[in-house]
mmCIF file of C-alpha atoms and ligand atoms in Angstrom:
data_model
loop_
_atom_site.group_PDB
_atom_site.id
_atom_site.type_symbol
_atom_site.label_atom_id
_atom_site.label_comp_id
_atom_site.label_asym_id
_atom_site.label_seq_id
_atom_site.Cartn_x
_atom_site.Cartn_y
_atom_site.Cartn_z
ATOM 1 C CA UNK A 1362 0.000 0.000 0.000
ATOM 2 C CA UNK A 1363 2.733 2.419 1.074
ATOM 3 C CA UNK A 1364 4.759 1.587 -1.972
ATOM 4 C CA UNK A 1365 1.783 1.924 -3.769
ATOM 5 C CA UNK A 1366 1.195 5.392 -2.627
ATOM 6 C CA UNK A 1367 4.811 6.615 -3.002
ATOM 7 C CA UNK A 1368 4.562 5.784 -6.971
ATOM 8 C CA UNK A 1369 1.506 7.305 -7.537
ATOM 9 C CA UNK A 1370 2.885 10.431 -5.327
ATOM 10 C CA UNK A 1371 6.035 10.498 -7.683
ATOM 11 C CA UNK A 1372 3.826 10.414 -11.017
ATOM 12 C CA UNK A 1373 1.898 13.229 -10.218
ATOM 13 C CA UNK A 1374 5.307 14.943 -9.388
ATOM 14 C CA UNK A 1375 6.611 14.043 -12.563
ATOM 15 C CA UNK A 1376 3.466 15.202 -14.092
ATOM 16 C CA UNK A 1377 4.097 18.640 -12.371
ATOM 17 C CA UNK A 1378 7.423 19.124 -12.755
ATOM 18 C CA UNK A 1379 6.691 18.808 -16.829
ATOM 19 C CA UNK A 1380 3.598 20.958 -17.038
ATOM 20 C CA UNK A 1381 5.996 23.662 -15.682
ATOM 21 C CA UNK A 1382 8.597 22.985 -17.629
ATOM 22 C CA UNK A 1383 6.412 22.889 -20.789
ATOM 23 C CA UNK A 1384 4.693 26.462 -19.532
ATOM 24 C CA UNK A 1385 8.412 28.428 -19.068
ATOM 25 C CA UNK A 1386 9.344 27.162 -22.346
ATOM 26 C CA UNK A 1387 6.019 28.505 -23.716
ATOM 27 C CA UNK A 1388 6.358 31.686 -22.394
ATOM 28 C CA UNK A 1389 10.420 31.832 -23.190
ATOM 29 C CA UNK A 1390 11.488 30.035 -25.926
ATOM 30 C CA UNK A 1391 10.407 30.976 -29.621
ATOM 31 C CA UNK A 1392 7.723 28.746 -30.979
ATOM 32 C CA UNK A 1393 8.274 26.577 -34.108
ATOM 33 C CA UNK A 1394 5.175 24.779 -35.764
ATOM 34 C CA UNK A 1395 5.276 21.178 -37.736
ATOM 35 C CA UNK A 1396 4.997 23.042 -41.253
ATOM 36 C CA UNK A 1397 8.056 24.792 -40.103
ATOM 37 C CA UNK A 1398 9.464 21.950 -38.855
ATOM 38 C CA UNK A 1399 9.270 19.875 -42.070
ATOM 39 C CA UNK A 1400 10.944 22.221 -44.032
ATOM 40 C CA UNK A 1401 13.790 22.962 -41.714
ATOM 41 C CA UNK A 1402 14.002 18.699 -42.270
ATOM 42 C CA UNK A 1403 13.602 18.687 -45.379
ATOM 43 C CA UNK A 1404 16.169 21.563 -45.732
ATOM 44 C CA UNK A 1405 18.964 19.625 -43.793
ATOM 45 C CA UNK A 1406 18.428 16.957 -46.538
ATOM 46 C CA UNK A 1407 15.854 14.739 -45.475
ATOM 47 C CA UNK A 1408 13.430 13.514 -48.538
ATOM 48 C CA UNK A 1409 10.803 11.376 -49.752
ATOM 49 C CA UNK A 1410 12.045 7.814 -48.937
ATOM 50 C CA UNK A 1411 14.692 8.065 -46.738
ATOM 51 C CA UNK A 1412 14.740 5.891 -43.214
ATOM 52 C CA UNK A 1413 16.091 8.309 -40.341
ATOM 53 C CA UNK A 1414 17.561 7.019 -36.835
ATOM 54 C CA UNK A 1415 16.854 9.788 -34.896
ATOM 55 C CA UNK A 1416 18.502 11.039 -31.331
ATOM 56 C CA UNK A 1417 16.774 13.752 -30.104
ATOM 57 C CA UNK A 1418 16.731 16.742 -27.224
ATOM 58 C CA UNK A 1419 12.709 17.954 -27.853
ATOM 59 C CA UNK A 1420 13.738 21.298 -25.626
ATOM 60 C CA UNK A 1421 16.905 22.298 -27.995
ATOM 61 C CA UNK A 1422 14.362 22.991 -30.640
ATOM 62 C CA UNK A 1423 12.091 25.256 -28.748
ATOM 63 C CA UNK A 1424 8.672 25.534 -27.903
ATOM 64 C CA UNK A 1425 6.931 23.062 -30.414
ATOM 65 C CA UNK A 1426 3.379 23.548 -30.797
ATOM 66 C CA UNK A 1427 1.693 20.708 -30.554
ATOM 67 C CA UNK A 1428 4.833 19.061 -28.429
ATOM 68 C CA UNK A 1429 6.431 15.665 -29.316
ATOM 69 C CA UNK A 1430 3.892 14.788 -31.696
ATOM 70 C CA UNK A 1431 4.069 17.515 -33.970
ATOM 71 C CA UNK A 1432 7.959 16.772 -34.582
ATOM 72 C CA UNK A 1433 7.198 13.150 -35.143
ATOM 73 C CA UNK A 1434 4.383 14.419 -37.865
ATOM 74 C CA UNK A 1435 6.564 16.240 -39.229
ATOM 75 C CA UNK A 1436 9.375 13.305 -40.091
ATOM 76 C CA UNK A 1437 6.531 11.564 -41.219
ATOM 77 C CA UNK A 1438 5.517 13.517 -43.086
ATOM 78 C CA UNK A 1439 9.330 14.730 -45.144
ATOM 79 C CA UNK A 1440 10.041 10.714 -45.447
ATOM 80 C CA UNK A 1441 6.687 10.040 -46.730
ATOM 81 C CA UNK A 1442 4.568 6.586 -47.124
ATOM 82 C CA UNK A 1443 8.011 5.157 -48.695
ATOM 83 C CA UNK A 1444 10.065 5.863 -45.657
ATOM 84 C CA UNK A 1445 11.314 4.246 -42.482
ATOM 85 C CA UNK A 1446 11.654 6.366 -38.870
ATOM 86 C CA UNK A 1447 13.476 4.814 -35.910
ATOM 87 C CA UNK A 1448 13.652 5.662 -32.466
ATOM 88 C CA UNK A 1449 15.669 4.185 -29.567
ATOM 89 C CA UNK A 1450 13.093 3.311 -27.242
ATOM 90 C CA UNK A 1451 15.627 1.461 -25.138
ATOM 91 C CA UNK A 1452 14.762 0.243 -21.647
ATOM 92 C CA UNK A 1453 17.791 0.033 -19.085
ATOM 93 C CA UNK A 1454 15.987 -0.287 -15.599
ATOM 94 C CA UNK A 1455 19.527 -0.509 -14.202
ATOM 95 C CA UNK A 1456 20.386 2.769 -15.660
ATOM 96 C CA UNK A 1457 23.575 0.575 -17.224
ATOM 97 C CA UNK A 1458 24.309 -2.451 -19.142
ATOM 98 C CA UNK A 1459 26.231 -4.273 -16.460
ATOM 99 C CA UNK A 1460 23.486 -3.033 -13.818
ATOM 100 C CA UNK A 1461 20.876 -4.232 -15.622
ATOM 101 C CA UNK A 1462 22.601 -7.725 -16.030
ATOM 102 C CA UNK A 1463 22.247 -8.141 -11.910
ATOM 103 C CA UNK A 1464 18.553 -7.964 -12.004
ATOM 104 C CA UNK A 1465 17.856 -10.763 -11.853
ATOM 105 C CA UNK A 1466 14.038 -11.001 -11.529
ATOM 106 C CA UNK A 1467 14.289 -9.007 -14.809
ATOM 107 C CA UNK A 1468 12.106 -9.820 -17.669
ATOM 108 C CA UNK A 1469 11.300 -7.155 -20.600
ATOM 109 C CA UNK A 1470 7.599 -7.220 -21.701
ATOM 110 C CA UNK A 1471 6.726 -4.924 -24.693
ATOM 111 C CA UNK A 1472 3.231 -4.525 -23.276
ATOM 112 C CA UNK A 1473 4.366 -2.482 -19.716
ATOM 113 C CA UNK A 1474 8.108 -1.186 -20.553
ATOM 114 C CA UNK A 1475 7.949 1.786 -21.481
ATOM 115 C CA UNK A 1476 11.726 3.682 -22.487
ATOM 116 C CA UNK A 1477 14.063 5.847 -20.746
ATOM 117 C CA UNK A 1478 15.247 7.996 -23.778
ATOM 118 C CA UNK A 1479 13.310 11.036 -23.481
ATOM 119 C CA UNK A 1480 9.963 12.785 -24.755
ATOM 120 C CA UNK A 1481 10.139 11.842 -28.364
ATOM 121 C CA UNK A 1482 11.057 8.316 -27.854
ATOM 122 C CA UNK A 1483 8.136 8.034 -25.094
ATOM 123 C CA UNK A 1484 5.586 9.987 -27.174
ATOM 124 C CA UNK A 1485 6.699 7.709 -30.081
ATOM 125 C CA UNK A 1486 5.738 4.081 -28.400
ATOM 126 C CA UNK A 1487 2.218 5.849 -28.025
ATOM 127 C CA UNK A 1488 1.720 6.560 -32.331
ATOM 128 C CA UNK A 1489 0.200 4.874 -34.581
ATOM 129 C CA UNK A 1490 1.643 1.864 -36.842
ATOM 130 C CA UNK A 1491 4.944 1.881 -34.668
ATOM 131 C CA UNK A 1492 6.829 -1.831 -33.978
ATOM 132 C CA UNK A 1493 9.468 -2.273 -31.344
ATOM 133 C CA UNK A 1494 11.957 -4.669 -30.647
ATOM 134 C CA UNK A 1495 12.115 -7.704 -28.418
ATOM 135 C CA UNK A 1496 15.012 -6.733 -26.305
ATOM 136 C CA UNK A 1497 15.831 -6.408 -23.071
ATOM 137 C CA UNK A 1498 18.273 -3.429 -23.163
ATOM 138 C CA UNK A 1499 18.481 -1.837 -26.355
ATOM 139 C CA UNK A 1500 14.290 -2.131 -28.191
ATOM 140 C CA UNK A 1501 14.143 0.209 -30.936
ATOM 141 C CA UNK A 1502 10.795 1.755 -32.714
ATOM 142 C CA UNK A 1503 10.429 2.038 -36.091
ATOM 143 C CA UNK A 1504 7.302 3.753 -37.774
ATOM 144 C CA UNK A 1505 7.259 3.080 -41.653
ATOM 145 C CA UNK A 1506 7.331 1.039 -44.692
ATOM 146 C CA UNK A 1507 9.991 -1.479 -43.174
ATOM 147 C CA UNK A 1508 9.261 -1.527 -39.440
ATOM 148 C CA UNK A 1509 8.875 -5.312 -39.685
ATOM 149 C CA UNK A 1510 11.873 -5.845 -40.987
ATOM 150 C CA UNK A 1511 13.994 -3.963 -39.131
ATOM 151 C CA UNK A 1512 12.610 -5.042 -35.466
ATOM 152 C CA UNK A 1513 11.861 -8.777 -36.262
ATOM 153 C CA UNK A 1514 14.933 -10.208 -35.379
ATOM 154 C CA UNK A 1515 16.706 -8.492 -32.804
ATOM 155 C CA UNK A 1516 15.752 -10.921 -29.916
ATOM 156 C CA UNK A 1517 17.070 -13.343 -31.997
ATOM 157 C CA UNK A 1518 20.521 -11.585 -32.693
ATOM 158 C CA UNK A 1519 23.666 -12.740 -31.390
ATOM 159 C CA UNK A 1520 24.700 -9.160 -30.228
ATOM 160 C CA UNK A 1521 22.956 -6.028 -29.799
ATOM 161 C CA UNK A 1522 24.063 -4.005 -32.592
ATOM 162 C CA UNK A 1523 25.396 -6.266 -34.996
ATOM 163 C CA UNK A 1524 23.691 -9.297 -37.191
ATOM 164 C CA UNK A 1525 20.049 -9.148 -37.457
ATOM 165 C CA UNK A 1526 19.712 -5.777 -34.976
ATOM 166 C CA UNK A 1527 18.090 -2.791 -36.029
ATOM 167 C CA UNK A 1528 20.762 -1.181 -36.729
ATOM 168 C CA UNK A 1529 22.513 -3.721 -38.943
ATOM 169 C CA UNK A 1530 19.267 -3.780 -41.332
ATOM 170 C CA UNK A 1531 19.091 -0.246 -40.940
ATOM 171 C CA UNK A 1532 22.866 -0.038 -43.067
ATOM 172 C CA UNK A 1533 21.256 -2.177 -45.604
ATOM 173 C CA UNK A 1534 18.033 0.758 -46.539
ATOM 174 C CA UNK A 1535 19.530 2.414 -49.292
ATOM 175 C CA UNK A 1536 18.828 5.681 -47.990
ATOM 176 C CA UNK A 1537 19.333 5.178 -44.232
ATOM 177 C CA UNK A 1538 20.455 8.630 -42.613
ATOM 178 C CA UNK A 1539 20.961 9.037 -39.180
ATOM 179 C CA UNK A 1540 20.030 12.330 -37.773
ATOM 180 C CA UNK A 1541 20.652 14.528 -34.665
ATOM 181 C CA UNK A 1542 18.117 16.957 -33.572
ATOM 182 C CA UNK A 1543 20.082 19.510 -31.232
ATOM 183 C CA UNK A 1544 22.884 16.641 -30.123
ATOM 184 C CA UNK A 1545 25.864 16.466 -29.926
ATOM 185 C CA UNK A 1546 27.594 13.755 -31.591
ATOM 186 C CA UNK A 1547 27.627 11.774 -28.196
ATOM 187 C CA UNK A 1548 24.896 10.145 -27.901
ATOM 188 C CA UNK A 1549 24.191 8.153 -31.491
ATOM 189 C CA UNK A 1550 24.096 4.215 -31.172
ATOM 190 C CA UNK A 1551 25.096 3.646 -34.743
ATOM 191 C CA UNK A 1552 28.774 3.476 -33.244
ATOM 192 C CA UNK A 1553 28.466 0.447 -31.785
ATOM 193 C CA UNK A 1554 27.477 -1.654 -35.175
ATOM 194 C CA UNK A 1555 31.127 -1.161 -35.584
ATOM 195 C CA UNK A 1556 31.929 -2.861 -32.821
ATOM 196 C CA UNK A 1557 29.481 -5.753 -32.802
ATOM 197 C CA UNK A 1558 30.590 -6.560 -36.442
ATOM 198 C CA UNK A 1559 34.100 -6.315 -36.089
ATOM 199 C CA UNK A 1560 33.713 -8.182 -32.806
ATOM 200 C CA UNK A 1561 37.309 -9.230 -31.602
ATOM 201 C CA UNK A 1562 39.108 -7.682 -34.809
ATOM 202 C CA UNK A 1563 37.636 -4.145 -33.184
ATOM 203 C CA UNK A 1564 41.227 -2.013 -32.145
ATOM 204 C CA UNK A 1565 39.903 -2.336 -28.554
ATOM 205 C CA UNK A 1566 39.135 -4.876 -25.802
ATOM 206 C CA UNK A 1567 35.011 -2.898 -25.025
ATOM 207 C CA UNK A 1568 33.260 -5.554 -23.515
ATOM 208 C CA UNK A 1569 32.835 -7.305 -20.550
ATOM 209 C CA UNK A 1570 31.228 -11.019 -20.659
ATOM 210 C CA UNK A 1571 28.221 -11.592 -21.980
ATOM 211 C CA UNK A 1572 25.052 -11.590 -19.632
ATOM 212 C CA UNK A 1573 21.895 -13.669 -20.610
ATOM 213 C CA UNK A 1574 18.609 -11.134 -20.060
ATOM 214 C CA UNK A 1575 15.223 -12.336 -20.702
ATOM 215 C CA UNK A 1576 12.409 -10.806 -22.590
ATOM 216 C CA UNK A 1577 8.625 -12.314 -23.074
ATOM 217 C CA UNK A 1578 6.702 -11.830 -26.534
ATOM 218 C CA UNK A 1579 3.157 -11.200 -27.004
ATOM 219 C CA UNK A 1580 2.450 -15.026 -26.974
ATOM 220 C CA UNK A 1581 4.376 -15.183 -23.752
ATOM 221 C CA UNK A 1582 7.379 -16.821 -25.070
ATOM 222 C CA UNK A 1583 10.738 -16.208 -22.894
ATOM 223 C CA UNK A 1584 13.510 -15.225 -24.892
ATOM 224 C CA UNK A 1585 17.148 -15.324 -23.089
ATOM 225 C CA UNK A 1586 18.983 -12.401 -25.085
ATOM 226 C CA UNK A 1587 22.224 -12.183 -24.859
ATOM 227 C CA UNK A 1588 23.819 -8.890 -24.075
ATOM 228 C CA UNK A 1589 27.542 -7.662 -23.066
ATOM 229 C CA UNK A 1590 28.038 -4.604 -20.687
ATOM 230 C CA UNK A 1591 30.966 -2.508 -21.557
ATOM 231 C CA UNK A 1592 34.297 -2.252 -19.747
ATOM 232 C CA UNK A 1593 33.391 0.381 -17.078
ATOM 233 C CA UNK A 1594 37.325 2.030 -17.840
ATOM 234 C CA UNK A 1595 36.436 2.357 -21.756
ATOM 235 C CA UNK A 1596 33.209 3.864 -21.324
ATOM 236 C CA UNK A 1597 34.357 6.408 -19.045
ATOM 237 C CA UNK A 1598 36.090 7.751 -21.915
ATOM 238 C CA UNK A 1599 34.032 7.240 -24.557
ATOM 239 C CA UNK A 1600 32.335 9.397 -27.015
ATOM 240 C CA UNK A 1601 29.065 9.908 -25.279
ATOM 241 C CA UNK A 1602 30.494 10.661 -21.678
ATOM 242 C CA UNK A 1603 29.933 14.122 -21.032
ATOM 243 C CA UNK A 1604 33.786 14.740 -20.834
ATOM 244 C CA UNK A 1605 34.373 14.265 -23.819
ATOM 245 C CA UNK A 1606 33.600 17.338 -25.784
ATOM 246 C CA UNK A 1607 36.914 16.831 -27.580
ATOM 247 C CA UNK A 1608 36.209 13.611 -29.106
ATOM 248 C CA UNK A 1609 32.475 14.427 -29.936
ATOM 249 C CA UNK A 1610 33.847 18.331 -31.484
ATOM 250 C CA UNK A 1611 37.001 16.025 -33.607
ATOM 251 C CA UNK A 1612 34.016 13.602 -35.285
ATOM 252 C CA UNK A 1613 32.035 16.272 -35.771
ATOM 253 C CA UNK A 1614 34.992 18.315 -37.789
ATOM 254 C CA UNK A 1615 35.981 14.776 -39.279
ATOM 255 C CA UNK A 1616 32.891 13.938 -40.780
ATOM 256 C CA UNK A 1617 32.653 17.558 -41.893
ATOM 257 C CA UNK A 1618 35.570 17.820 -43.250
ATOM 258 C CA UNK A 1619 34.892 14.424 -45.518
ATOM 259 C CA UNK A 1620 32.150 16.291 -46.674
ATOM 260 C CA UNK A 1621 29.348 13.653 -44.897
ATOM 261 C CA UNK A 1622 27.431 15.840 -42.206
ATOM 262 C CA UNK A 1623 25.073 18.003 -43.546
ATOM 263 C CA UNK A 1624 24.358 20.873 -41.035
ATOM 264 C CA UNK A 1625 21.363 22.957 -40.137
ATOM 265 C CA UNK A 1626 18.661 24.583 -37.838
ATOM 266 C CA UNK A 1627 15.301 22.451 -37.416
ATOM 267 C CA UNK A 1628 13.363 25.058 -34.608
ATOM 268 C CA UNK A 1629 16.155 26.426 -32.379
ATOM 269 C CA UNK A 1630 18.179 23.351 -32.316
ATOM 270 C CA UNK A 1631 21.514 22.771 -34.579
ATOM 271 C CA UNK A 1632 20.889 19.370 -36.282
ATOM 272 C CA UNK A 1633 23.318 17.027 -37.970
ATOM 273 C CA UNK A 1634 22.248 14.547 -41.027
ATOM 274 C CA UNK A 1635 24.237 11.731 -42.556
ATOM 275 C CA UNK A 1636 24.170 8.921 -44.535
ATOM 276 C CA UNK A 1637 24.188 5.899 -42.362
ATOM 277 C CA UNK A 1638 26.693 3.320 -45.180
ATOM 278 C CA UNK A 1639 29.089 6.634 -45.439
ATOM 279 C CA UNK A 1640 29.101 7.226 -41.563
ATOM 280 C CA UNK A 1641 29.936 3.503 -41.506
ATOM 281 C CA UNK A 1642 32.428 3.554 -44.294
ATOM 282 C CA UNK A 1643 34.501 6.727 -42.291
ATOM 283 C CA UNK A 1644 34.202 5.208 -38.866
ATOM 284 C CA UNK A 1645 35.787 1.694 -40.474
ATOM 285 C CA UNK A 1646 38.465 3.917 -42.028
ATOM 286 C CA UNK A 1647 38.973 5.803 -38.679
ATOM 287 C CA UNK A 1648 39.716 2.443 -36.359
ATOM 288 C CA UNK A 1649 41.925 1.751 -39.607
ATOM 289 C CA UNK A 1650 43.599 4.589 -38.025
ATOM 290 C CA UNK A 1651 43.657 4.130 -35.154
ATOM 291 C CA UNK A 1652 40.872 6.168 -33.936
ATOM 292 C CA UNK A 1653 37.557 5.083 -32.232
ATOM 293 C CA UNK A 1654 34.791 6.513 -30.370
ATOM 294 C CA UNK A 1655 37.339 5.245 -27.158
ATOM 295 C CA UNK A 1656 40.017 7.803 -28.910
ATOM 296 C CA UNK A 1657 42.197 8.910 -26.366
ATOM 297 C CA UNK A 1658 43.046 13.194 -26.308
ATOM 298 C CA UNK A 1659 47.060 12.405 -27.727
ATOM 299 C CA UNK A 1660 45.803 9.839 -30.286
ATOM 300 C CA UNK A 1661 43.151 12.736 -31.750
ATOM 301 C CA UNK A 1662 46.179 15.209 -31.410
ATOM 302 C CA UNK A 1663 48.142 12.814 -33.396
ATOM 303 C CA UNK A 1664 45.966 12.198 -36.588
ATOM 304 C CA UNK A 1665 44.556 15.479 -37.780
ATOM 305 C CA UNK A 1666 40.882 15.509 -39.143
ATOM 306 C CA UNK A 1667 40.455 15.373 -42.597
ATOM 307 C CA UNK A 1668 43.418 13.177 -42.649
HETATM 308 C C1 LIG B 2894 19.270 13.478 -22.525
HETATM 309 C C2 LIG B 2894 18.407 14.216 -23.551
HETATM 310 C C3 LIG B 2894 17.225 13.337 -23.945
HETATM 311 C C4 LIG B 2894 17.934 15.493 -22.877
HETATM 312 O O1 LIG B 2894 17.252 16.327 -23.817
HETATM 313 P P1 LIG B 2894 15.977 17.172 -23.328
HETATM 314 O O2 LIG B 2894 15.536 18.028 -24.409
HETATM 315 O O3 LIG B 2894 16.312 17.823 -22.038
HETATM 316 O O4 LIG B 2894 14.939 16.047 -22.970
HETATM 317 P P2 LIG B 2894 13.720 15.479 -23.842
HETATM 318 O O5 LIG B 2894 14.097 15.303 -25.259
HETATM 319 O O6 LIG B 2894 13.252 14.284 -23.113
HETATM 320 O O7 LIG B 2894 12.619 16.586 -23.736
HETATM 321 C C5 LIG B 2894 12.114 16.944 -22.484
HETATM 322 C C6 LIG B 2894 12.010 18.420 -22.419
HETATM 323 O O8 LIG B 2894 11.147 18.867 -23.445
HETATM 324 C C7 LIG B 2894 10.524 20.050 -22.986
HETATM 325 N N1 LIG B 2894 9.240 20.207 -23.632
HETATM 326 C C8 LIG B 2894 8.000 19.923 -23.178
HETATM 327 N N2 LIG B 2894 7.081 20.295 -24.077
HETATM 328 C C9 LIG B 2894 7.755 20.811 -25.122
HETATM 329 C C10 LIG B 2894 7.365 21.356 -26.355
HETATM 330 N N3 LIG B 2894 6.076 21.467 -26.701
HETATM 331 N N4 LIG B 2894 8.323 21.787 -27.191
HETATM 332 C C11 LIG B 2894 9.631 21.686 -26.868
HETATM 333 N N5 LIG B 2894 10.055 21.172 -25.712
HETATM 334 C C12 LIG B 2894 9.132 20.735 -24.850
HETATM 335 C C13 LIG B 2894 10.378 19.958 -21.512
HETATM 336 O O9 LIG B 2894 10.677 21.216 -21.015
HETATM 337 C C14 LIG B 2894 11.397 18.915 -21.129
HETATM 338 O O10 LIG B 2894 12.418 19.516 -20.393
HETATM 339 P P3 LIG B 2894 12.622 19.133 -18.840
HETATM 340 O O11 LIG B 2894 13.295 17.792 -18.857
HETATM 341 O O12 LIG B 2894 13.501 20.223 -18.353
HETATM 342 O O13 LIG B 2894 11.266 19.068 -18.246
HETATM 343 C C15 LIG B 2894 19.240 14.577 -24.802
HETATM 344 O O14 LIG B 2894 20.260 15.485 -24.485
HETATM 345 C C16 LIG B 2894 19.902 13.368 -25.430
HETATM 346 O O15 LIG B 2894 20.992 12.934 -25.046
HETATM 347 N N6 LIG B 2894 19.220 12.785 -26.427
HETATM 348 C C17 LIG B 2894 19.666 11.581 -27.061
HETATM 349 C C18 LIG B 2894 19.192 10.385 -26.258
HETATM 350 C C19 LIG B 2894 19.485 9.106 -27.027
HETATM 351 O O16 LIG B 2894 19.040 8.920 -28.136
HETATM 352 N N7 LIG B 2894 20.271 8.215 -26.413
HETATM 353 C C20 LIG B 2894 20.634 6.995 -27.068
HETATM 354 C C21 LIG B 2894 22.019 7.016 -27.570
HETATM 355 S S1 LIG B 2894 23.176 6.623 -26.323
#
């Protein structure tokens, strides 16, 4: 009963704390509308077709009218009935990999997980025609043409990211993009298909062993998935920990420089675009290199962008 009590006490906090949130941005921020919306999109470079992994901060864009929805309209609408939109909808109730491997009462259930990604992600789940992935960590959303195809199979993959995961079927859409709406480039998954498909030939030793997590399907069917945390040293210093500005501002000016990231305002927000096979292409040649999203500050000093 108490416990009860003390969730239903924290939703309505939660629900609070975001109607305020939502008002000061209102009142502060300048307002962008989905017509505006789809041609700042479709002005970065996204068209009629294309299939868009998106990573998102809603707030960098401004005060959206109509809120979450009206940006996911809008993608809709620029990729059109031909196109494909994913979202990572990923649920880590251990906030981590590795913590998440130590609950053990764990069990992911597509009908009451919901995702820890943000607004978009969450407002997402809730539209129309969207699949998800079976997976215990890292379920992605997909709205469009080939939604079936690119969630089918991911409980079934032998790593997150690699074979058969969203991401790896993603690389095969001939126009897969990825896209950043007011990110850095931190926080963008795509990264780790690198990994998963070079698997030990990758320059660096990421993982820790593999932990078995289950999931339950809509015939409720346990799948064991397997999944492998990363080495807590490595991802200190990887790309997406807040630290490391340098690395994220040196792939930025890479990809730039190789003439692969489009640039441009969507709303408030400065938003990155690029093609997913070229982005994969650069960060193959990059590890070449010597340099990976675990690049240390001398090793970026040491091979100049562009190079
Ligand atoms: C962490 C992260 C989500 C934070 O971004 P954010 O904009 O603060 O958070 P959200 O996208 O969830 O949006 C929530 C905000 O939208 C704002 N908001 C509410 N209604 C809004 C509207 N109509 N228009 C615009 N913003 C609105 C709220 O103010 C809220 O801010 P609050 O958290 O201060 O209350 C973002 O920086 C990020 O990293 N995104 C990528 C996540 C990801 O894809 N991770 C996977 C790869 S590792």
């Amino acid at each position: 009963m108490l416990s009860y009590l003390k969730k239903q006490l924290k939703q309505l906090l939660k629900h609070y704390q975001r109607e305020q949130s939502a008002k000061e941005l209102k009142s502060q921020a300048p307002h962008v509308s989905q017509q505006q919306l789809t041609q700042q999109l479709q002005a970065l470079g996204v068209q009629a077709g294309d299939s868009i992994f998106l990573h998102s901060s809603l707030k960098s864009l401004g005060y959206v009218e109509g809120g979450p929805a009206a940006v996911i309209a809008a993608l809709q609408t620029a990729v059109g009935p031909e196109g494909n939109i994913l979202l990572p909808t990923y649920y880590l109730p251990g906030g981590t990999i590795d913590n998440t491997c130590k609950l053990t009462d764990y069990c992911f259930d597509l009908r009451i997980h919901g995702t820890h990604m943000g607004r978009l992600p969450e407002a997402f789940l809730a539209t129309s025609g969207v699949q998800r992935s079976l997976h215990p960590t890292h379920s992605v959303s997909v709205w469009g043409k080939d939604a079936r195809f690119l969630t089918e199979a991911h409980h079934k993959a032998p790593s997150v990211f690699g074979e058969g995961s969203p991401w790896q079927r993603f690389a095969t859409l001939p126009q897969a993009k990825v896209l950043g709406l007011g990110i850095s480039m931190g926080p963008v998954t795509f990264y780790h298909l690198l990994e998963d498909t070079m698997g030990e030939q990758f320059p660096l030793p990421v993982w820790q062993p593999e932990c078995l997590l289950r999931c339950i399907d809509d015939q409720d069917k346990v799948w064991q998935v397997p999944v492998r945390p990363y080495d807590k040293t490595l991802a200190a210093m990887r790309i997406d920990h807040p630290s490391r500005g340098d690395l994220q501002q040196y792939m930025k000016d890479e990809l730039i420089a190789c003439g692969l990231l489009e640039q441009g305002p969507v709303g408030a927000a400065s938003c990155w675009l690029i093609g997913a096979q070229d982005f994969y292409q650069q960060l193959e040649k990059l590890a070449g290199d010597g340099i990976t999203i675990y690049a240390t500050p001398e090793q970026l000093q040491q091979r100049p962008v562009g190079h």
